[in-house]
Amino acid sequence: QVQLVESGGGLVQPGGSLRLSCAASGFTLDYYAIGWFRQAPGKEREGVSFISMSDSSAYYVDSVKGRFTISRDNSNNTVYLQMNRLKPEDTAVYYCVGLKSWDPIIIDSWGQGTQVTVSS
């Protein structure tokens, strides 16, 4: 069974940066991609960014393009989300996910989530 453990959330001022990490343990070779969803208070969960396990191609939701960068380190089974120029609307719980597909989205595993709060 695959486990996904997030870290790196916290409180940051608008315009600041955070880097989220997702450490995957277990059998991840079945995954097409690993990435991030987020859920803001009162809103539905939305896919933020995913990275392919085979060729490192990536997906970004329009609202984070140019500000967020996803990457992976195969040596330690970790996926990172570098978040720059953060905005208050980025405030949410961020979840690491293991995907069988991202078109359509088929999620196999969820992490527990890490809170990101952007506020002055």
PDB file of C-alpha atoms in Angstrom:
ATOM      1  CA  GLN A   1       0.000   0.000   0.000  1.00  0.00           C
ATOM      2  CA  VAL A   2       1.307   3.423  -0.940  1.00  0.00           C
ATOM      3  CA  GLN A   3       1.526   6.160   1.657  1.00  0.00           C
ATOM      4  CA  LEU A   4       1.777   9.827   0.785  1.00  0.00           C
ATOM      5  CA  VAL A   5       3.031  12.195   3.492  1.00  0.00           C
ATOM      6  CA  GLU A   6       2.945  15.952   2.979  1.00  0.00           C
ATOM      7  CA  SER A   7       5.042  18.577   4.716  1.00  0.00           C
ATOM      8  CA  GLY A   8       5.987  22.209   4.278  1.00  0.00           C
ATOM      9  CA  GLY A   9       2.740  24.057   4.849  1.00  0.00           C
ATOM     10  CA  GLY A  10       2.429  27.095   7.062  1.00  0.00           C
ATOM     11  CA  LEU A  11       1.588  30.769   7.313  1.00  0.00           C
ATOM     12  CA  VAL A  12       3.107  33.171   4.804  1.00  0.00           C
ATOM     13  CA  GLN A  13       2.481  36.762   3.809  1.00  0.00           C
ATOM     14  CA  PRO A  14       1.114  37.635   0.366  1.00  0.00           C
ATOM     15  CA  GLY A  15       3.916  37.608  -2.159  1.00  0.00           C
ATOM     16  CA  GLY A  16       5.890  35.079  -0.158  1.00  0.00           C
ATOM     17  CA  SER A  17       6.967  31.533  -0.969  1.00  0.00           C
ATOM     18  CA  LEU A  18       6.556  28.032   0.399  1.00  0.00           C
ATOM     19  CA  ARG A  19       7.731  24.628  -0.753  1.00  0.00           C
ATOM     20  CA  LEU A  20       5.544  21.605  -0.157  1.00  0.00           C
ATOM     21  CA  SER A  21       6.972  18.100  -0.119  1.00  0.00           C
ATOM     22  CA  CYS A  22       5.236  14.785  -0.692  1.00  0.00           C
ATOM     23  CA  ALA A  23       7.149  11.686   0.347  1.00  0.00           C
ATOM     24  CA  ALA A  24       5.810   8.498  -1.226  1.00  0.00           C
ATOM     25  CA  SER A  25       6.464   5.099   0.278  1.00  0.00           C
ATOM     26  CA  GLY A  26       5.344   1.740  -1.007  1.00  0.00           C
ATOM     27  CA  PHE A  27       4.688   0.611  -4.556  1.00  0.00           C
ATOM     28  CA  THR A  28       4.375   3.730  -6.711  1.00  0.00           C
ATOM     29  CA  LEU A  29       5.172   2.237 -10.112  1.00  0.00           C
ATOM     30  CA  ASP A  30       1.451   1.864 -10.888  1.00  0.00           C
ATOM     31  CA  TYR A  31       1.002   5.598 -10.704  1.00  0.00           C
ATOM     32  CA  TYR A  32       0.803   7.616 -13.895  1.00  0.00           C
ATOM     33  CA  ALA A  33       1.483  10.788 -11.924  1.00  0.00           C
ATOM     34  CA  ILE A  34       1.776  12.306  -8.462  1.00  0.00           C
ATOM     35  CA  GLY A  35       0.533  15.764  -7.701  1.00  0.00           C
ATOM     36  CA  TRP A  36      -1.461  18.171  -5.594  1.00  0.00           C
ATOM     37  CA  PHE A  37      -5.073  19.024  -4.966  1.00  0.00           C
ATOM     38  CA  ARG A  38      -6.262  21.781  -2.678  1.00  0.00           C
ATOM     39  CA  GLN A  39      -9.455  22.638  -0.858  1.00  0.00           C
ATOM     40  CA  ALA A  40     -10.248  26.114   0.356  1.00  0.00           C
ATOM     41  CA  PRO A  41     -12.936  26.766   3.007  1.00  0.00           C
ATOM     42  CA  GLY A  42     -16.377  26.454   1.465  1.00  0.00           C
ATOM     43  CA  LYS A  43     -15.038  25.352  -1.913  1.00  0.00           C
ATOM     44  CA  GLU A  44     -14.645  22.074  -3.742  1.00  0.00           C
ATOM     45  CA  ARG A  45     -11.300  20.374  -4.087  1.00  0.00           C
ATOM     46  CA  GLU A  46      -9.406  21.350  -7.225  1.00  0.00           C
ATOM     47  CA  GLY A  47      -6.409  19.870  -8.996  1.00  0.00           C
ATOM     48  CA  VAL A  48      -3.449  22.236  -8.719  1.00  0.00           C
ATOM     49  CA  SER A  49      -0.514  20.491 -10.378  1.00  0.00           C
ATOM     50  CA  PHE A  50       0.557  16.990 -11.403  1.00  0.00           C
ATOM     51  CA  ILE A  51       3.821  15.530 -12.675  1.00  0.00           C
ATOM     52  CA  SER A  52       4.181  12.402 -14.769  1.00  0.00           C
ATOM     53  CA  MET A  53       6.226   9.579 -13.279  1.00  0.00           C
ATOM     54  CA  SER A  54       7.618   8.654 -16.705  1.00  0.00           C
ATOM     55  CA  ASP A  55       8.627  11.799 -18.549  1.00  0.00           C
ATOM     56  CA  SER A  56       8.184  14.645 -16.026  1.00  0.00           C
ATOM     57  CA  SER A  57       5.538  16.352 -18.132  1.00  0.00           C
ATOM     58  CA  ALA A  58       3.415  18.542 -15.897  1.00  0.00           C
ATOM     59  CA  TYR A  59      -0.045  20.005 -15.539  1.00  0.00           C
ATOM     60  CA  TYR A  60      -0.924  23.292 -13.807  1.00  0.00           C
ATOM     61  CA  VAL A  61      -4.316  24.814 -13.175  1.00  0.00           C
ATOM     62  CA  ASP A  62      -4.517  28.233 -14.830  1.00  0.00           C
ATOM     63  CA  SER A  63      -4.603  30.154 -11.542  1.00  0.00           C
ATOM     64  CA  VAL A  64      -1.087  28.991 -10.539  1.00  0.00           C
ATOM     65  CA  LYS A  65       0.703  29.000 -13.888  1.00  0.00           C
ATOM     66  CA  GLY A  66       3.889  31.049 -13.715  1.00  0.00           C
ATOM     67  CA  ARG A  67       3.898  31.005  -9.910  1.00  0.00           C
ATOM     68  CA  PHE A  68       4.041  27.315  -8.921  1.00  0.00           C
ATOM     69  CA  THR A  69       6.562  24.709 -10.073  1.00  0.00           C
ATOM     70  CA  ILE A  70       6.246  20.969  -9.544  1.00  0.00           C
ATOM     71  CA  SER A  71       9.254  18.662  -9.566  1.00  0.00           C
ATOM     72  CA  ARG A  72      10.227  15.186  -8.416  1.00  0.00           C
ATOM     73  CA  ASP A  73      13.274  13.449  -7.002  1.00  0.00           C
ATOM     74  CA  ASN A  74      13.181   9.772  -7.901  1.00  0.00           C
ATOM     75  CA  SER A  75      16.101   8.981  -5.605  1.00  0.00           C
ATOM     76  CA  ASN A  76      13.957   9.588  -2.540  1.00  0.00           C
ATOM     77  CA  ASN A  77      10.436   9.224  -4.019  1.00  0.00           C
ATOM     78  CA  THR A  78       9.556  12.813  -3.241  1.00  0.00           C
ATOM     79  CA  VAL A  79       7.514  15.329  -5.205  1.00  0.00           C
ATOM     80  CA  TYR A  80       7.852  19.048  -4.511  1.00  0.00           C
ATOM     81  CA  LEU A  81       5.582  22.007  -5.154  1.00  0.00           C
ATOM     82  CA  GLN A  82       7.436  25.313  -5.110  1.00  0.00           C
ATOM     83  CA  MET A  83       4.893  28.071  -4.588  1.00  0.00           C
ATOM     84  CA  ASN A  84       5.990  31.634  -5.285  1.00  0.00           C
ATOM     85  CA  ARG A  85       4.139  34.972  -5.276  1.00  0.00           C
ATOM     86  CA  LEU A  86       1.486  33.470  -3.049  1.00  0.00           C
ATOM     87  CA  LYS A  87      -1.922  35.130  -2.893  1.00  0.00           C
ATOM     88  CA  PRO A  88      -4.625  35.005  -0.194  1.00  0.00           C
ATOM     89  CA  GLU A  89      -6.738  32.934  -2.594  1.00  0.00           C
ATOM     90  CA  ASP A  90      -4.071  30.210  -2.441  1.00  0.00           C
ATOM     91  CA  THR A  91      -5.087  29.577   1.175  1.00  0.00           C
ATOM     92  CA  ALA A  92      -6.251  25.972   1.394  1.00  0.00           C
ATOM     93  CA  VAL A  93      -5.442  22.511   2.643  1.00  0.00           C
ATOM     94  CA  TYR A  94      -3.100  20.974   0.090  1.00  0.00           C
ATOM     95  CA  TYR A  95      -3.291  17.226  -0.502  1.00  0.00           C
ATOM     96  CA  CYS A  96      -0.758  15.034  -2.224  1.00  0.00           C
ATOM     97  CA  VAL A  97      -2.388  12.527  -4.582  1.00  0.00           C
ATOM     98  CA  GLY A  98      -1.312   9.477  -6.557  1.00  0.00           C
ATOM     99  CA  LEU A  99      -3.047   9.325  -9.922  1.00  0.00           C
ATOM    100  CA  LYS A 100      -3.715   6.479 -12.321  1.00  0.00           C
ATOM    101  CA  SER A 101      -4.579   9.103 -14.930  1.00  0.00           C
ATOM    102  CA  TRP A 102      -4.971  12.871 -15.155  1.00  0.00           C
ATOM    103  CA  ASP A 103      -7.139  12.979 -18.306  1.00  0.00           C
ATOM    104  CA  PRO A 104      -9.573  11.948 -16.993  1.00  0.00           C
ATOM    105  CA  ILE A 105      -8.497  12.335 -13.387  1.00  0.00           C
ATOM    106  CA  ILE A 106      -8.412   8.981 -11.605  1.00  0.00           C
ATOM    107  CA  ILE A 107      -7.040   9.232  -8.070  1.00  0.00           C
ATOM    108  CA  ASP A 108      -5.679   6.179  -6.315  1.00  0.00           C
ATOM    109  CA  SER A 109      -4.338   7.622  -3.047  1.00  0.00           C
ATOM    110  CA  TRP A 110      -4.603  10.737  -0.900  1.00  0.00           C
ATOM    111  CA  GLY A 111      -2.284  12.149   1.696  1.00  0.00           C
ATOM    112  CA  GLN A 112      -3.531  13.655   4.939  1.00  0.00           C
ATOM    113  CA  GLY A 113      -3.109  17.244   3.809  1.00  0.00           C
ATOM    114  CA  THR A 114      -1.094  20.253   4.911  1.00  0.00           C
ATOM    115  CA  GLN A 115      -2.491  23.716   5.627  1.00  0.00           C
ATOM    116  CA  VAL A 116      -1.255  26.699   3.641  1.00  0.00           C
ATOM    117  CA  THR A 117      -2.412  30.111   4.854  1.00  0.00           C
ATOM    118  CA  VAL A 118      -1.560  33.281   2.974  1.00  0.00           C
ATOM    119  CA  SER A 119      -2.346  36.318   5.078  1.00  0.00           C
ATOM    120  CA  SER A 120      -0.827  39.557   6.279  1.00  0.00           C
TER     121      SER A 120
END
